[in-house]
Short mmCIF file of N, CA and C in Angstrom, two decimals:
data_model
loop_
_atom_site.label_atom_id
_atom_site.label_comp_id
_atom_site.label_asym_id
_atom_site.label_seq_id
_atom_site.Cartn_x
_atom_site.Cartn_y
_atom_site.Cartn_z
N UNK A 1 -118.89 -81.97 -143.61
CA UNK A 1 -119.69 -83.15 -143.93
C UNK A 1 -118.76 -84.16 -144.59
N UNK A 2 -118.76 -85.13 -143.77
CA UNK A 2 -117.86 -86.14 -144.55
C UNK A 2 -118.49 -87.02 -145.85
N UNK A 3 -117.34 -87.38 -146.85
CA UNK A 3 -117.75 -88.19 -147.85
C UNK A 3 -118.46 -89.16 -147.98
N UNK A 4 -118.96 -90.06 -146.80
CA UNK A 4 -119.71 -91.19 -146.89
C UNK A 4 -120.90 -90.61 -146.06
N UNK A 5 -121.50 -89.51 -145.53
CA UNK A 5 -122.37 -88.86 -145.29
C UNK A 5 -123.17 -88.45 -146.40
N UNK A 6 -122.16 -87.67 -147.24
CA UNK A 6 -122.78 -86.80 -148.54
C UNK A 6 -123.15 -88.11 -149.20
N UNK A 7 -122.22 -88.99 -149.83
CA UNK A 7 -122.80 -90.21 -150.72
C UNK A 7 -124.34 -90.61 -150.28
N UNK A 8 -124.62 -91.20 -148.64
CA UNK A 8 -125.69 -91.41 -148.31
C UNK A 8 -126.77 -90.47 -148.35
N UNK A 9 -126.79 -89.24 -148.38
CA UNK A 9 -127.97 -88.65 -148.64
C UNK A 9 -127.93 -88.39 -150.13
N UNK A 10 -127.21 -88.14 -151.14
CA UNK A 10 -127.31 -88.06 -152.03
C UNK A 10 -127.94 -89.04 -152.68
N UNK A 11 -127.99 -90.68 -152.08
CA UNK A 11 -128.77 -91.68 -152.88
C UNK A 11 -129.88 -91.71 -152.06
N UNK A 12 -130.08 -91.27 -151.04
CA UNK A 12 -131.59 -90.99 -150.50
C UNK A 12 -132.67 -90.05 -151.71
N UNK A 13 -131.60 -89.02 -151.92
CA UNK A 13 -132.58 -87.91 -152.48
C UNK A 13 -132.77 -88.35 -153.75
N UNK A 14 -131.75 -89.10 -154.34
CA UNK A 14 -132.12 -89.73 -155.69
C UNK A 14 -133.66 -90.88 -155.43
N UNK A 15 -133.26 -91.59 -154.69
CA UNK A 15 -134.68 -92.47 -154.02
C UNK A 15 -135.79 -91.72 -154.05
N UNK A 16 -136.06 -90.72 -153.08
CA UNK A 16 -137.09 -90.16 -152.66
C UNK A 16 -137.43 -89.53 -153.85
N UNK A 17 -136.80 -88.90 -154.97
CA UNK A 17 -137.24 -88.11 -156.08
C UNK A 17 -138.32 -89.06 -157.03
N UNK A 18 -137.88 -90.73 -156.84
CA UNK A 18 -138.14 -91.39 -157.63
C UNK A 18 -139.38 -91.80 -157.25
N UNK A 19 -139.46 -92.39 -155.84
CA UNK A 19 -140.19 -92.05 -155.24
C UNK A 19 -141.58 -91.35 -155.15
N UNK A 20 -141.26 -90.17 -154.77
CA UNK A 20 -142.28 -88.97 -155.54
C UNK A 20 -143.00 -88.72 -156.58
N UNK A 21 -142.00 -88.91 -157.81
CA UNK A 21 -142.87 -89.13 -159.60
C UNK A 21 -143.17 -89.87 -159.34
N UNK A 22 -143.10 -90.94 -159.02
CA UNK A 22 -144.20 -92.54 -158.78
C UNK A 22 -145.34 -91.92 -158.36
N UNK A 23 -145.24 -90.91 -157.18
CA UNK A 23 -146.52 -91.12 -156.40
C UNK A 23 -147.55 -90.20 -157.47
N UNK A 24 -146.74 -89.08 -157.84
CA UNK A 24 -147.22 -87.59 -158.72
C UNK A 24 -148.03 -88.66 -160.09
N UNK A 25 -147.42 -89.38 -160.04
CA UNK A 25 -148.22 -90.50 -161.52
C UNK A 25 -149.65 -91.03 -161.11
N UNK A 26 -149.12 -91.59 -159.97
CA UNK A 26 -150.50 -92.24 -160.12
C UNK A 26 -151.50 -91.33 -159.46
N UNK A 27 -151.10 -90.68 -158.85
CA UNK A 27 -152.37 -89.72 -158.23
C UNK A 27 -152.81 -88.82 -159.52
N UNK A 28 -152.29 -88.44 -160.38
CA UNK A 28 -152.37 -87.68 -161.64
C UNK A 28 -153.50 -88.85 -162.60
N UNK A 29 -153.27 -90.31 -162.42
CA UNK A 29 -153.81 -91.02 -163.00
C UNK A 29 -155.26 -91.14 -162.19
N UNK A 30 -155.25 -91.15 -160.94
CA UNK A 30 -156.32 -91.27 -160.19
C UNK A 30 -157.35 -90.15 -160.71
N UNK A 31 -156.61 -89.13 -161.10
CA UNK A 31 -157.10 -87.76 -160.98
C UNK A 31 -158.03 -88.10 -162.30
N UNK A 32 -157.24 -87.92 -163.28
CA UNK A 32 -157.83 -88.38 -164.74
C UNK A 32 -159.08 -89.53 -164.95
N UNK A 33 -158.72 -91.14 -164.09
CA UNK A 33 -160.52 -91.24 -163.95
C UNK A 33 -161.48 -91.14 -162.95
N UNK A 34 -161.20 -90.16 -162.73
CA UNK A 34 -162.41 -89.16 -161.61
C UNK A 34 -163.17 -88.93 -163.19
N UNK A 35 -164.43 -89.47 -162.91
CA UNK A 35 -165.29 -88.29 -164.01
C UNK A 35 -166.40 -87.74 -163.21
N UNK A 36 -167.21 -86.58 -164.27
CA UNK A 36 -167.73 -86.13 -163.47
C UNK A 36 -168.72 -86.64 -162.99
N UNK A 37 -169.51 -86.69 -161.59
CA UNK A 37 -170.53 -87.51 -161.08
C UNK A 37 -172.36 -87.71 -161.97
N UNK A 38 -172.43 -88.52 -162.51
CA UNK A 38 -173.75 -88.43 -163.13
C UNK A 38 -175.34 -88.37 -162.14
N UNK A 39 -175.06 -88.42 -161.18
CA UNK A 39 -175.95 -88.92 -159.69
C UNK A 39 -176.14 -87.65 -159.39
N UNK A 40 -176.96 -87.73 -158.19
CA UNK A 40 -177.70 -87.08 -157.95
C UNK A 40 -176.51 -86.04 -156.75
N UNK A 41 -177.44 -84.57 -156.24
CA UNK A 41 -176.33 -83.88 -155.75
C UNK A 41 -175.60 -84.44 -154.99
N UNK A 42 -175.77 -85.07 -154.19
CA UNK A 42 -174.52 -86.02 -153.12
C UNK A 42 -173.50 -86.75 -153.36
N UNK A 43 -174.24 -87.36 -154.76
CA UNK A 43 -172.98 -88.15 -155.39
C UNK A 43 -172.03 -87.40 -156.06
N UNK A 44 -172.43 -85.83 -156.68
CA UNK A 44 -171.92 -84.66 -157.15
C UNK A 44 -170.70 -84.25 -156.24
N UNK A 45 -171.06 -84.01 -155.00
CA UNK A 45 -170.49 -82.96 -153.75
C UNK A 45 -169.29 -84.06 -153.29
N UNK A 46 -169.49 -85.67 -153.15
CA UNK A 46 -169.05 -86.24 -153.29
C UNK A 46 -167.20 -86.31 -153.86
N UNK A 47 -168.18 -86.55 -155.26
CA UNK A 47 -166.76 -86.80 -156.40
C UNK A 47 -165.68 -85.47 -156.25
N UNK A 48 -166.26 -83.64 -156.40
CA UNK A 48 -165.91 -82.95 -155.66
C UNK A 48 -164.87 -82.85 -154.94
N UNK A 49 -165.30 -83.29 -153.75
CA UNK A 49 -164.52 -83.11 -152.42
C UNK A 49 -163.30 -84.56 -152.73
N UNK A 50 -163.76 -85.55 -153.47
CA UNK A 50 -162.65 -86.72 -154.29
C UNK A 50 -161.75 -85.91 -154.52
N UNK A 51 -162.06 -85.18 -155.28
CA UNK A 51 -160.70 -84.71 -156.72
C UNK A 51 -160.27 -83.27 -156.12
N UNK A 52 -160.84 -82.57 -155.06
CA UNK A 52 -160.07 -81.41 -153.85
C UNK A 52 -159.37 -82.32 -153.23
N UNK A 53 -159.19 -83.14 -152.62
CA UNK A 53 -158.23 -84.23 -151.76
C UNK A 53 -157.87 -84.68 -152.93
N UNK A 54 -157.80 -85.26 -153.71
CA UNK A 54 -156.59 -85.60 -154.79
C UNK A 54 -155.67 -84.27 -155.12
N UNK A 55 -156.08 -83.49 -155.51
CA UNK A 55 -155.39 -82.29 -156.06
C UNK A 55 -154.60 -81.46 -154.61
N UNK A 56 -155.18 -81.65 -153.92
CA UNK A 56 -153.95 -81.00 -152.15
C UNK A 56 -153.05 -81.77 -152.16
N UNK A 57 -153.43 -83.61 -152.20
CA UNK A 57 -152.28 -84.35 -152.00
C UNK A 57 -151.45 -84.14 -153.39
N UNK A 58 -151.57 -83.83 -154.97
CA UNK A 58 -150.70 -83.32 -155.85
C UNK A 58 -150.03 -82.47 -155.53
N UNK A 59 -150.53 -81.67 -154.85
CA UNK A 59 -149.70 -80.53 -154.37
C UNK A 59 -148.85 -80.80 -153.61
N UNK A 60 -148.69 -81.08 -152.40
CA UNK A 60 -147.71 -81.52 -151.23
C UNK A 60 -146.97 -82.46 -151.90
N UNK A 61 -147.10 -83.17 -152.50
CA UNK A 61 -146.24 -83.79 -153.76
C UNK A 61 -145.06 -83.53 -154.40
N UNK A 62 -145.71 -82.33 -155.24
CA UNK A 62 -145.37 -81.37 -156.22
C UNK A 62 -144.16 -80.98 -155.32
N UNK A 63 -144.76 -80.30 -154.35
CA UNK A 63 -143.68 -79.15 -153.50
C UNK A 63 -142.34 -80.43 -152.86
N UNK A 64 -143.27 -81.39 -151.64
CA UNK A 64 -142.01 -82.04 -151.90
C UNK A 64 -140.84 -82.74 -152.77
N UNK A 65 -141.40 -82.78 -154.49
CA UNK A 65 -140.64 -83.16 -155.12
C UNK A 65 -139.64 -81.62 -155.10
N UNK A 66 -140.31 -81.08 -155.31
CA UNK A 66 -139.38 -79.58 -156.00
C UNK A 66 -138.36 -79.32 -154.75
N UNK A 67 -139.18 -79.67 -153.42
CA UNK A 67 -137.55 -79.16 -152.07
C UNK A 67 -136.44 -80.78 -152.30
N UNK A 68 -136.88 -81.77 -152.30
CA UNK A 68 -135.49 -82.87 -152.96
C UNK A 68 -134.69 -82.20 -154.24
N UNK A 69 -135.25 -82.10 -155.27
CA UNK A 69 -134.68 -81.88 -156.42
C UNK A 69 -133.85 -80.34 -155.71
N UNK A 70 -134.26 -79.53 -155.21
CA UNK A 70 -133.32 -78.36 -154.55
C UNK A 70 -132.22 -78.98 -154.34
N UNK A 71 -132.37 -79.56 -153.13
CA UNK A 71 -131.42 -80.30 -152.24
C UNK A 71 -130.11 -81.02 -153.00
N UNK A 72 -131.19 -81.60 -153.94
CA UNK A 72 -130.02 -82.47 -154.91
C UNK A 72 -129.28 -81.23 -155.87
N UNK A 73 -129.83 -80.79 -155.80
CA UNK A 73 -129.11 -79.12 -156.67
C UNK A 73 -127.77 -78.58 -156.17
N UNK A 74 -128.39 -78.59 -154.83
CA UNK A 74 -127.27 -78.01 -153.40
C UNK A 74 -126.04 -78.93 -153.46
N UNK A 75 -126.40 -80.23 -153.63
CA UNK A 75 -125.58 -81.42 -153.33
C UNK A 75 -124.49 -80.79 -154.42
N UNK A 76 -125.01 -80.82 -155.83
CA UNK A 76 -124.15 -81.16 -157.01
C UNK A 76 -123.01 -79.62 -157.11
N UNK A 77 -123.75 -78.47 -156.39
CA UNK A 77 -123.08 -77.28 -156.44
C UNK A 77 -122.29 -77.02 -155.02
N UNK A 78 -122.33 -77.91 -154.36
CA UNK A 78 -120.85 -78.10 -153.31
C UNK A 78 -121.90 -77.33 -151.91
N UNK A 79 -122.95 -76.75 -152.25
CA UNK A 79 -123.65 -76.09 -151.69
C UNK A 79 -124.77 -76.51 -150.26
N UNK A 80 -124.82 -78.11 -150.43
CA UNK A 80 -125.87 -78.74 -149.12
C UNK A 80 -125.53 -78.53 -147.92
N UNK A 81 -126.53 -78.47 -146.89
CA UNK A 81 -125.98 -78.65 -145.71
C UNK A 81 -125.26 -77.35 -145.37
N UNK A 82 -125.50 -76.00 -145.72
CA UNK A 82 -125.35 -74.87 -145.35
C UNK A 82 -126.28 -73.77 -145.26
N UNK A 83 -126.57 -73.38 -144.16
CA UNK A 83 -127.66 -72.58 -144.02
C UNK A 83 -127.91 -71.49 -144.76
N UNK A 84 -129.36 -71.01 -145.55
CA UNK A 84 -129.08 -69.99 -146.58
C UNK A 84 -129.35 -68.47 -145.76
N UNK A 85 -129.40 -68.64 -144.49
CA UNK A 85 -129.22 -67.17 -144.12
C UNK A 85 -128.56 -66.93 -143.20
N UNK A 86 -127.77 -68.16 -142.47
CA UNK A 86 -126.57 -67.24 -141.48
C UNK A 86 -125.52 -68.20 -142.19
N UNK A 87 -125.68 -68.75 -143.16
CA UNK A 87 -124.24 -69.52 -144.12
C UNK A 87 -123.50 -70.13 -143.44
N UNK A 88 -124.18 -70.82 -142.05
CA UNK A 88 -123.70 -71.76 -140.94
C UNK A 88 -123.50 -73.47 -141.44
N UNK A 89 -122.99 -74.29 -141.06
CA UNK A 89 -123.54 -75.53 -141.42
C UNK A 89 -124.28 -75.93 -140.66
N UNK A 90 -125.05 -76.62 -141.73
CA UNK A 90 -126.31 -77.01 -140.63
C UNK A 90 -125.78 -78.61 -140.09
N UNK A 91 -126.53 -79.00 -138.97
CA UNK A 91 -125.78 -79.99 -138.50
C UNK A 91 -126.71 -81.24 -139.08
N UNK A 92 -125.46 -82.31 -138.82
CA UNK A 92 -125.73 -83.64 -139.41
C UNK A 92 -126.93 -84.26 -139.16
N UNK A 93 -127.47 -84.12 -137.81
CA UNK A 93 -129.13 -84.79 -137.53
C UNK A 93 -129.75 -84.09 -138.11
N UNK A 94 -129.70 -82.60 -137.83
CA UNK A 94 -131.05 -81.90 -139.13
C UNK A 94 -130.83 -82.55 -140.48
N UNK A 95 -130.14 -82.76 -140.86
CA UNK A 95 -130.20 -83.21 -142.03
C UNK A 95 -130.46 -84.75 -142.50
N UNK A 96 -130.45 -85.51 -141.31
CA UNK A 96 -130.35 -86.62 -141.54
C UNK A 96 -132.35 -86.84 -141.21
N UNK A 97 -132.69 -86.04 -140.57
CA UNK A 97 -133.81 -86.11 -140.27
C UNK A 97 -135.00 -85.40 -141.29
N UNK A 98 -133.87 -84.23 -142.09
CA UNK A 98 -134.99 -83.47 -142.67
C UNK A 98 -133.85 -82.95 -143.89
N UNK A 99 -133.65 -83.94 -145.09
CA UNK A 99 -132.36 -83.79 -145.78
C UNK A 99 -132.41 -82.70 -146.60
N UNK A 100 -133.77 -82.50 -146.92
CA UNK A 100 -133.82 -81.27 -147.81
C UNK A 100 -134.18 -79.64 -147.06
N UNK A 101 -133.70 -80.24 -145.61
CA UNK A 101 -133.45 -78.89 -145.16
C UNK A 101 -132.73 -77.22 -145.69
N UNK A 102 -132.95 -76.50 -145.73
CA UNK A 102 -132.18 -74.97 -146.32
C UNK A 102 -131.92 -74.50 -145.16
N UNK A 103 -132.09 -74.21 -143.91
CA UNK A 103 -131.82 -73.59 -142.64
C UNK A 103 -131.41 -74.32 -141.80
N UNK A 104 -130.59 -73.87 -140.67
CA UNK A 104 -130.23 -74.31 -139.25
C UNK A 104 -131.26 -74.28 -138.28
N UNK A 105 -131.69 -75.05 -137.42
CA UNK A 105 -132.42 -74.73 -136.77
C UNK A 105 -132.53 -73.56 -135.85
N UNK A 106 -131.45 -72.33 -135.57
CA UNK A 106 -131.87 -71.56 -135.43
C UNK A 106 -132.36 -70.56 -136.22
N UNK A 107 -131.94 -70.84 -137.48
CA UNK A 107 -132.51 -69.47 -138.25
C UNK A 107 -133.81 -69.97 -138.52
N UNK A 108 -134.34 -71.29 -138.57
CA UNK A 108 -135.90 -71.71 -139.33
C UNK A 108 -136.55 -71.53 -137.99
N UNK A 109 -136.01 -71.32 -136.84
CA UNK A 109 -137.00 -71.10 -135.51
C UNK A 109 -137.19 -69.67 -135.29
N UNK A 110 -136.28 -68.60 -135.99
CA UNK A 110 -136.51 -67.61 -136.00
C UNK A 110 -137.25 -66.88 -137.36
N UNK A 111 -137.52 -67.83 -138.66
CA UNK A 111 -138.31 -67.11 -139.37
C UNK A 111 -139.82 -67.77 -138.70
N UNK A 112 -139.81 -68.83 -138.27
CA UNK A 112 -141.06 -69.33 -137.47
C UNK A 112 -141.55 -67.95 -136.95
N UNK A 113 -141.03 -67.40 -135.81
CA UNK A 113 -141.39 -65.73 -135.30
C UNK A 113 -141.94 -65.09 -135.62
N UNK A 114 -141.44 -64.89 -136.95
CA UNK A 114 -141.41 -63.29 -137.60
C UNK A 114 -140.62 -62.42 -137.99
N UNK A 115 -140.45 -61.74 -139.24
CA UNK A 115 -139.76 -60.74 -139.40
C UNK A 115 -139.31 -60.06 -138.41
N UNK A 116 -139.51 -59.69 -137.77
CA UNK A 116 -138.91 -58.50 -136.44
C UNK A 116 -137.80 -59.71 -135.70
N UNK A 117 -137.97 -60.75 -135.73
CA UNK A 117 -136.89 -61.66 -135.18
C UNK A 117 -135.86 -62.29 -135.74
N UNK A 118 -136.36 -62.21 -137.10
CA UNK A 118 -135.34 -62.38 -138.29
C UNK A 118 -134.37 -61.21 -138.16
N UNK A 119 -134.94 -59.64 -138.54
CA UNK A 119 -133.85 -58.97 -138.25
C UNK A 119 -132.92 -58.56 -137.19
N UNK A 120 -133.75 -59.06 -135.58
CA UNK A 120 -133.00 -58.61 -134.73
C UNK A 120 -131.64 -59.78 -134.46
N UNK A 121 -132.31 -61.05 -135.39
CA UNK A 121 -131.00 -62.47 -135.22
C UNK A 121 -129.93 -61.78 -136.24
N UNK A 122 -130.14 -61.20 -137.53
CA UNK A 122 -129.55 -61.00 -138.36
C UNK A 122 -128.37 -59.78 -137.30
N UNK A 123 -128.68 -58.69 -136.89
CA UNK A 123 -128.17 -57.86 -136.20
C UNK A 123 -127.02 -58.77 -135.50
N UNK A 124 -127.49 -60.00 -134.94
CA UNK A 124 -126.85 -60.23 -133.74
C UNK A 124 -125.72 -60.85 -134.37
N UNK A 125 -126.22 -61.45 -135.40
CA UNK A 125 -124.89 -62.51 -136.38
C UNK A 125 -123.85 -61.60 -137.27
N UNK A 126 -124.38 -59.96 -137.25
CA UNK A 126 -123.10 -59.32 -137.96
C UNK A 126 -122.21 -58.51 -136.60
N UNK A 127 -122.79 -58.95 -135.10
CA UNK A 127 -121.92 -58.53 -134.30
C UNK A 127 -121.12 -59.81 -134.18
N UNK A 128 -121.32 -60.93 -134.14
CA UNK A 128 -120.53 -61.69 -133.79
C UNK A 128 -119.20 -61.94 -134.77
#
């Protein structure tokens, strides 16, 4: 991975982190004046199903903040951009497409599978 590659995703992931707490704020703020519905049951079931769709989208949030901040982890420990189970590099479009990638696309198409395909790839990568 060349040096002006790494620089550019590294100020992506700084972006996108920032990004993210922005969003984790205000949906956290959204969340907070949700009160509870004084109305009748509909307006109840309502507010409800409000603050379940607020709290999924916290979540997917949450998680995507926590796989950037990885990534940026990876970055600072010499570590990005290498696959964590066949220790391949992963290539430059996966990453450019999906920066906080951890796998190559063949190993993330083979935990897609299943275990039984995980180990029979693993087999195949200590013959090679």
């Amino acid at each position: 991975m060349n040096a002006n590659f790494k620089r550019t995703i590294k100020q992506y992931l700084i972006q996108e982190s920032r990004r993210l707490e922005k969003s984790i704020q205000a949906y956290q703020k959204r969340l907070e004046r949700m009160s509870p519905s004084s109305g009748d049951d509909a307006d109840h079931v309502v507010n409800l199903l409000e603050q379940s769709h607020t709290l999924t989208i916290l979540e997917q949030l949450r998680q995507q903040l926590n796989r950037v901040e990885a990534a940026r982890r990876r970055v600072a420990e010499g570590k990005y951009g290498i696959c964590v189970d066949c220790h391949r590099a992963i290539p430059a479009e996966r990453l450019k497409a999906l920066p906080y990638a951890t796998l190559c696309v063949r190993c993330q198409s083979q935990r897609e599978r299943g275990p039984r395909s995980l180990m029979m790839s693993q087999s195949s990568l200590q013959a090679t």
